[in-house]
Each structure stands twice: as C-alpha cells, then as structure tokens.
PDB file of C-alpha atoms in Angstrom:
ATOM      1  CA  MET A   1      82.535  72.101 150.234  1.00  0.00           C
ATOM      2  CA  LEU A   2      86.246  72.081 149.417  1.00  0.00           C
ATOM      3  CA  VAL A   3      85.638  69.676 146.521  1.00  0.00           C
ATOM      4  CA  LEU A   4      82.845  71.869 145.183  1.00  0.00           C
ATOM      5  CA  ARG A   5      85.097  74.922 145.351  1.00  0.00           C
ATOM      6  CA  ARG A   6      87.876  73.095 143.438  1.00  0.00           C
ATOM      7  CA  VAL A   7      85.425  71.936 140.776  1.00  0.00           C
ATOM      8  CA  LEU A   8      84.096  75.470 140.426  1.00  0.00           C
ATOM      9  CA  ILE A   9      87.622  76.901 140.075  1.00  0.00           C
ATOM     10  CA  GLY A  10      88.419  74.205 137.509  1.00  0.00           C
ATOM     11  CA  VAL A  11      85.279  74.993 135.485  1.00  0.00           C
ATOM     12  CA  VAL A  12      86.034  78.734 135.550  1.00  0.00           C
ATOM     13  CA  ALA A  13      89.640  78.102 134.506  1.00  0.00           C
ATOM     14  CA  ILE A  14      88.545  75.871 131.601  1.00  0.00           C
ATOM     15  CA  ALA A  15      85.925  78.420 130.489  1.00  0.00           C
ATOM     16  CA  LEU A  16      88.499  81.223 130.615  1.00  0.00           C
ATOM     17  CA  PHE A  17      91.034  79.169 128.647  1.00  0.00           C
ATOM     18  CA  ALA A  18      88.406  78.190 126.052  1.00  0.00           C
ATOM     19  CA  GLY A  19      87.301  81.812 125.706  1.00  0.00           C
ATOM     20  CA  ILE A  20      90.841  82.979 125.100  1.00  0.00           C
ATOM     21  CA  ALA A  21      91.477  80.120 122.667  1.00  0.00           C
ATOM     22  CA  VAL A  22      88.456  81.211 120.621  1.00  0.00           C
ATOM     23  CA  LEU A  23      88.674  84.998 120.902  1.00  0.00           C
ATOM     24  CA  VAL A  24      92.376  85.500 120.152  1.00  0.00           C
ATOM     25  CA  PRO A  25      92.285  83.787 116.719  1.00  0.00           C
ATOM     26  CA  LEU A  26      89.043  85.598 115.885  1.00  0.00           C
ATOM     27  CA  GLY A  27      90.653  88.894 116.758  1.00  0.00           C
ATOM     28  CA  LEU A  28      93.697  88.110 114.625  1.00  0.00           C
ATOM     29  CA  ALA A  29      91.523  87.043 111.712  1.00  0.00           C
ATOM     30  CA  HIS A  30      90.015  90.514 111.556  1.00  0.00           C
ATOM     31  CA  GLU A  31      93.334  92.310 111.385  1.00  0.00           C
ATOM     32  CA  LYS A  32      93.919  93.871 107.992  1.00  0.00           C
ATOM     33  CA  PRO A  33      96.864  92.476 106.044  1.00  0.00           C
ATOM     34  CA  LEU A  34      99.585  95.001 105.400  1.00  0.00           C
ATOM     35  CA  ALA A  35      98.819  97.010 102.294  1.00  0.00           C
ATOM     36  CA  ILE A  36     101.115  96.676  99.314  1.00  0.00           C
ATOM     37  CA  CYS A  37     102.286 100.129  98.383  1.00  0.00           C
ATOM     38  CA  ALA A  38     103.816 100.403  94.898  1.00  0.00           C
ATOM     39  CA  SER A  39     106.069 103.253  96.010  1.00  0.00           C
ATOM     40  CA  ASP A  40     107.409 101.363  99.053  1.00  0.00           C
ATOM     41  CA  PRO A  41     109.235  98.100  98.239  1.00  0.00           C
ATOM     42  CA  ARG A  42     109.310  97.257 101.968  1.00  0.00           C
ATOM     43  CA  THR A  43     105.576  96.470 101.678  1.00  0.00           C
ATOM     44  CA  TYR A  44     105.984  93.947  98.861  1.00  0.00           C
ATOM     45  CA  PRO A  45     105.124  90.417 100.002  1.00  0.00           C
ATOM     46  CA  SER A  46     108.268  88.337 100.544  1.00  0.00           C
ATOM     47  CA  ALA A  47     106.592  85.485  98.652  1.00  0.00           C
ATOM     48  CA  GLY A  48     106.077  87.885  95.769  1.00  0.00           C
ATOM     49  CA  ILE A  49     103.075  88.243  93.509  1.00  0.00           C
ATOM     50  CA  GLU A  50     102.574  85.256  91.216  1.00  0.00           C
ATOM     51  CA  GLY A  51     106.267  84.485  91.686  1.00  0.00           C
ATOM     52  CA  TRP A  52     107.510  87.974  90.795  1.00  0.00           C
ATOM     53  CA  ARG A  53     109.373  89.579  93.694  1.00  0.00           C
ATOM     54  CA  GLY A  54     111.847  92.177  94.868  1.00  0.00           C
ATOM     55  CA  GLU A  55     113.594  94.021  92.036  1.00  0.00           C
ATOM     56  CA  GLN A  56     111.041  92.645  89.572  1.00  0.00           C
ATOM     57  CA  LEU A  57     108.156  94.269  91.473  1.00  0.00           C
ATOM     58  CA  GLU A  58     110.120  97.507  91.819  1.00  0.00           C
ATOM     59  CA  ASN A  59     110.563  97.562  88.035  1.00  0.00           C
ATOM     60  CA  ALA A  60     106.866  96.792  87.514  1.00  0.00           C
ATOM     61  CA  ALA A  61     105.982  99.687  89.835  1.00  0.00           C
ATOM     62  CA  THR A  62     108.249 102.001  87.818  1.00  0.00           C
ATOM     63  CA  ILE A  63     106.608 100.909  84.571  1.00  0.00           C
ATOM     64  CA  MET A  64     103.170 101.511  86.084  1.00  0.00           C
ATOM     65  CA  ALA A  65     104.078 104.947  87.452  1.00  0.00           C
ATOM     66  CA  THR A  66     105.560 105.963  84.105  1.00  0.00           C
ATOM     67  CA  ALA A  67     102.483 104.730  82.254  1.00  0.00           C
ATOM     68  CA  SER A  68     100.192 106.589  84.618  1.00  0.00           C
ATOM     69  CA  ALA A  69     102.182 109.817  84.248  1.00  0.00           C
ATOM     70  CA  LEU A  70     101.831 109.483  80.462  1.00  0.00           C
ATOM     71  CA  GLY A  71      98.055 108.999  80.713  1.00  0.00           C
ATOM     72  CA  PHE A  72      97.888 105.216  80.381  1.00  0.00           C
ATOM     73  CA  ALA A  73      95.363 103.540  82.672  1.00  0.00           C
ATOM     74  CA  ARG A  74      95.292  99.966  83.961  1.00  0.00           C
ATOM     75  CA  ASP A  75      95.141  98.270  80.524  1.00  0.00           C
ATOM     76  CA  GLY A  76      98.175 100.170  79.294  1.00  0.00           C
ATOM     77  CA  GLN A  77     100.034  99.448  82.515  1.00  0.00           C
ATOM     78  CA  ILE A  78      99.331  95.745  82.084  1.00  0.00           C
ATOM     79  CA  LEU A  79     100.745  95.855  78.550  1.00  0.00           C
ATOM     80  CA  GLY A  80     103.964  97.478  79.739  1.00  0.00           C
ATOM     81  CA  VAL A  81     104.416  94.964  82.553  1.00  0.00           C
ATOM     82  CA  MET A  82     103.593  92.056  80.194  1.00  0.00           C
ATOM     83  CA  THR A  83     106.222  93.321  77.776  1.00  0.00           C
ATOM     84  CA  ALA A  84     108.968  93.592  80.380  1.00  0.00           C
ATOM     85  CA  MET A  85     108.030  90.174  81.793  1.00  0.00           C
ATOM     86  CA  GLY A  86     108.463  88.661  78.349  1.00  0.00           C
ATOM     87  CA  GLU A  87     111.551  90.594  77.369  1.00  0.00           C
ATOM     88  CA  SER A  88     113.647  90.558  80.537  1.00  0.00           C
ATOM     89  CA  SER A  89     111.685  88.815  83.315  1.00  0.00           C
ATOM     90  CA  LEU A  90     111.276  92.331  84.772  1.00  0.00           C
ATOM     91  CA  ARG A  91     115.050  92.612  85.282  1.00  0.00           C
ATOM     92  CA  ASN A  92     117.028  95.554  83.966  1.00  0.00           C
ATOM     93  CA  ILE A  93     119.639  93.537  82.092  1.00  0.00           C
ATOM     94  CA  ASP A  94     122.563  94.868  80.106  1.00  0.00           C
ATOM     95  CA  TYR A  95     122.585  92.066  77.532  1.00  0.00           C
ATOM     96  CA  GLY A  96     120.099  90.687  75.065  1.00  0.00           C
ATOM     97  CA  ASP A  97     119.200  88.159  72.403  1.00  0.00           C
ATOM     98  CA  TRP A  98     122.568  88.178  70.653  1.00  0.00           C
ATOM     99  CA  GLU A  99     124.427  87.293  73.830  1.00  0.00           C
ATOM    100  CA  THR A 100     121.940  84.669  75.044  1.00  0.00           C
ATOM    101  CA  SER A 101     120.762  83.051  71.803  1.00  0.00           C
ATOM    102  CA  GLY A 102     122.829  84.421  68.937  1.00  0.00           C
ATOM    103  CA  PHE A 103     119.759  86.079  67.416  1.00  0.00           C
ATOM    104  CA  THR A 104     120.389  88.649  64.716  1.00  0.00           C
ATOM    105  CA  ASN A 105     118.294  91.391  63.187  1.00  0.00           C
ATOM    106  CA  PRO A 106     116.487  90.604  59.922  1.00  0.00           C
ATOM    107  CA  ASP A 107     119.399  92.194  58.019  1.00  0.00           C
ATOM    108  CA  GLY A 108     121.843  89.825  59.754  1.00  0.00           C
ATOM    109  CA  SER A 109     123.407  92.403  62.075  1.00  0.00           C
ATOM    110  CA  ARG A 110     123.854  91.742  65.807  1.00  0.00           C
ATOM    111  CA  THR A 111     120.995  92.735  68.057  1.00  0.00           C
ATOM    112  CA  THR A 112     121.801  95.458  70.567  1.00  0.00           C
ATOM    113  CA  SER A 113     118.870  94.882  72.889  1.00  0.00           C
ATOM    114  CA  ILE A 114     119.222  95.814  76.570  1.00  0.00           C
ATOM    115  CA  GLY A 115     117.138  96.862  79.559  1.00  0.00           C
ATOM    116  CA  LEU A 116     113.669  95.953  80.779  1.00  0.00           C
ATOM    117  CA  PHE A 117     112.165  96.139  77.302  1.00  0.00           C
ATOM    118  CA  GLN A 118     115.195  94.754  75.414  1.00  0.00           C
ATOM    119  CA  GLN A 119     115.292  97.863  73.258  1.00  0.00           C
ATOM    120  CA  GLN A 120     117.859  98.107  70.491  1.00  0.00           C
ATOM    121  CA  GLU A 121     120.117 101.091  69.835  1.00  0.00           C
ATOM    122  CA  TRP A 122     117.637 102.858  67.544  1.00  0.00           C
ATOM    123  CA  TRP A 123     115.335 103.263  70.579  1.00  0.00           C
ATOM    124  CA  GLY A 124     117.809 105.524  72.369  1.00  0.00           C
ATOM    125  CA  SER A 125     121.145 105.722  74.102  1.00  0.00           C
ATOM    126  CA  VAL A 126     122.436 103.013  76.423  1.00  0.00           C
ATOM    127  CA  GLU A 127     121.648 105.295  79.383  1.00  0.00           C
ATOM    128  CA  GLN A 128     118.057 105.788  78.205  1.00  0.00           C
ATOM    129  CA  ARG A 129     117.470 102.093  77.563  1.00  0.00           C
ATOM    130  CA  MET A 130     119.002 101.096  80.913  1.00  0.00           C
ATOM    131  CA  ASP A 131     116.917 103.584  82.921  1.00  0.00           C
ATOM    132  CA  PRO A 132     113.614 101.830  83.778  1.00  0.00           C
ATOM    133  CA  ALA A 133     111.459 104.982  83.651  1.00  0.00           C
ATOM    134  CA  THR A 134     113.013 106.260  80.421  1.00  0.00           C
ATOM    135  CA  SER A 135     112.809 102.882  78.685  1.00  0.00           C
ATOM    136  CA  ALA A 136     109.157 102.621  79.767  1.00  0.00           C
ATOM    137  CA  THR A 137     108.559 106.104  78.343  1.00  0.00           C
ATOM    138  CA  LEU A 138     110.111 105.007  75.028  1.00  0.00           C
ATOM    139  CA  PHE A 139     107.818 101.972  74.994  1.00  0.00           C
ATOM    140  CA  TYR A 140     104.671 103.980  75.770  1.00  0.00           C
ATOM    141  CA  GLU A 141     105.477 106.682  73.222  1.00  0.00           C
ATOM    142  CA  ARG A 142     105.498 103.996  70.545  1.00  0.00           C
ATOM    143  CA  LEU A 143     102.423 102.234  71.923  1.00  0.00           C
ATOM    144  CA  ALA A 144     100.514 105.530  71.736  1.00  0.00           C
ATOM    145  CA  ARG A 145     101.213 105.618  67.978  1.00  0.00           C
ATOM    146  CA  VAL A 146      99.636 102.174  67.387  1.00  0.00           C
ATOM    147  CA  PRO A 147      96.166 102.895  65.989  1.00  0.00           C
ATOM    148  CA  ASP A 148      93.395 101.638  68.272  1.00  0.00           C
ATOM    149  CA  TRP A 149      95.777  99.589  70.438  1.00  0.00           C
ATOM    150  CA  PRO A 150      93.204  99.275  73.301  1.00  0.00           C
ATOM    151  CA  ALA A 151      90.873  97.296  71.007  1.00  0.00           C
ATOM    152  CA  MET A 152      93.639  94.908  69.923  1.00  0.00           C
ATOM    153  CA  ASP A 153      94.618  91.623  71.507  1.00  0.00           C
ATOM    154  CA  PRO A 154      97.216  92.730  74.100  1.00  0.00           C
ATOM    155  CA  SER A 155     100.000  90.534  72.708  1.00  0.00           C
ATOM    156  CA  LEU A 156      99.396  91.818  69.191  1.00  0.00           C
ATOM    157  CA  ALA A 157      99.469  95.439  70.381  1.00  0.00           C
ATOM    158  CA  ILE A 158     102.789  94.765  72.122  1.00  0.00           C
ATOM    159  CA  HIS A 159     104.092  93.019  69.007  1.00  0.00           C
ATOM    160  CA  ARG A 160     103.332  96.157  66.981  1.00  0.00           C
ATOM    161  CA  VAL A 161     105.691  98.054  69.313  1.00  0.00           C
ATOM    162  CA  GLN A 162     108.368  95.439  69.957  1.00  0.00           C
ATOM    163  CA  ILE A 163     108.325  93.765  66.512  1.00  0.00           C
ATOM    164  CA  ASN A 164     109.510  90.350  67.659  1.00  0.00           C
ATOM    165  CA  LEU A 165     109.273  86.999  65.877  1.00  0.00           C
ATOM    166  CA  ASP A 166     106.108  85.671  67.585  1.00  0.00           C
ATOM    167  CA  PRO A 167     103.100  88.024  67.727  1.00  0.00           C
ATOM    168  CA  THR A 168     101.417  85.909  70.437  1.00  0.00           C
ATOM    169  CA  TYR A 169     104.535  85.540  72.610  1.00  0.00           C
ATOM    170  CA  TYR A 170     103.392  87.968  75.316  1.00  0.00           C
ATOM    171  CA  SER A 171     100.011  86.260  75.884  1.00  0.00           C
ATOM    172  CA  ARG A 172     101.574  83.870  78.414  1.00  0.00           C
ATOM    173  CA  TYR A 173     102.287  86.848  80.717  1.00  0.00           C
ATOM    174  CA  ALA A 174      98.782  88.354  80.717  1.00  0.00           C
ATOM    175  CA  ALA A 175      97.523  86.756  83.947  1.00  0.00           C
ATOM    176  CA  ASP A 176     100.727  87.460  85.881  1.00  0.00           C
ATOM    177  CA  ALA A 177     100.916  91.056  84.642  1.00  0.00           C
ATOM    178  CA  THR A 178      97.282  91.625  85.598  1.00  0.00           C
ATOM    179  CA  ALA A 179      97.878  90.212  89.098  1.00  0.00           C
ATOM    180  CA  VAL A 180     100.996  92.355  89.596  1.00  0.00           C
ATOM    181  CA  VAL A 181      99.355  95.551  88.326  1.00  0.00           C
ATOM    182  CA  ASP A 182      96.229  94.992  90.419  1.00  0.00           C
ATOM    183  CA  ALA A 183      98.225  94.215  93.573  1.00  0.00           C
ATOM    184  CA  LEU A 184     100.495  97.231  93.128  1.00  0.00           C
ATOM    185  CA  SER A 185      97.502  99.471  92.339  1.00  0.00           C
ATOM    186  CA  ALA A 186      95.839  98.942  95.705  1.00  0.00           C
ATOM    187  CA  PRO A 187      95.686 102.079  97.842  1.00  0.00           C
ATOM    188  CA  CYS A 188      98.400 102.181 100.487  1.00  0.00           C
TER     189      CYS A 188
END
C-alpha cells in the first residue's frame, strides 16, 4: 500500500510538472509583443528595425509626422525616410559632402549641405536645415511641386527634389524605409 501511494504521488507530481512545462510557454506565446509607438522612443526595439535604431528611428518618426501633417500618406513618408537614409543615415549631421568627400557644386563652389536631408544653404537657414521637422517640411514642399511624383519611380522622384549625381541612388533604401515606416505606423 505504501509503495502504491508513493507511485501515485510520483505520477501526480510528474503530471503536474509536465502540465506546467507545457502551459507556461503556451501562455507566454500568446502575450502580445510591446507595440512600437512612433511618438514614444522608449517603445522602439533595442535591436532596431532593419538595423536602424535609436536617434535614427526618432528622426524617421519626425519625418513621418511632418509628412502626415502636410498631407502625405505612407508613400510620401517612405520617400522622405528613404531620402534621409541616403543623405545622412537618418542622423542630423552638421557637415556634408564637401567635408567628407570634397564634392563641389556643378559651378565648382563648396557644398553647404547639412542636416537629415543634406540641404544646401539655398534651402534655408542653418537653423531650419538642422531642425528635423523644418528640414522635412522643406523637402516635402519641394516634393509637392514635382508633377505626378506618386506615379514616378521613388528614387527618381527623390532625385527631382534632391538633384544629386545618381538618380537611382535612393533605390537601395526602399525596403528599409518601407519596413521602418510600416513599423512606426502601427497603432500604439
């Protein structure tokens, strides 16, 4: 009788342990991941989105919010983020092509490009070009003047605004920009 009781207790203990071992992971698997909220950098994944993280995602969120406020939907937001990825790696930098590569303007003068969009002095003041929301506004105001930009290849539409050497340069950022915009567009 004592042996039977010990076997029964052992079977119950094993069943209980097995039940917990199965149910706990199942319960955890159904927990929702934390939502990414564009307006709250604390919710950005530490691993980033396609390798873009921290300050870069904050700048992407600013570009997206500015675009949205100006009436640009997802496609326009992607173009703005693609542009800043290509121009500054989504970093608000106070130097540009002259300092890094010795590039000059077509007339031979030094470039004066700065900020997220590497905008030269004819775009606006230093303060305007170094403010992420204002520089995004300057970009979108010019994009809005490009006839039928939504029907164009995204890199070519950006090229019409930025006027850089390679019209297809921004194409390499399309997938990353789309992933960042989509992730930061999720409801929080």
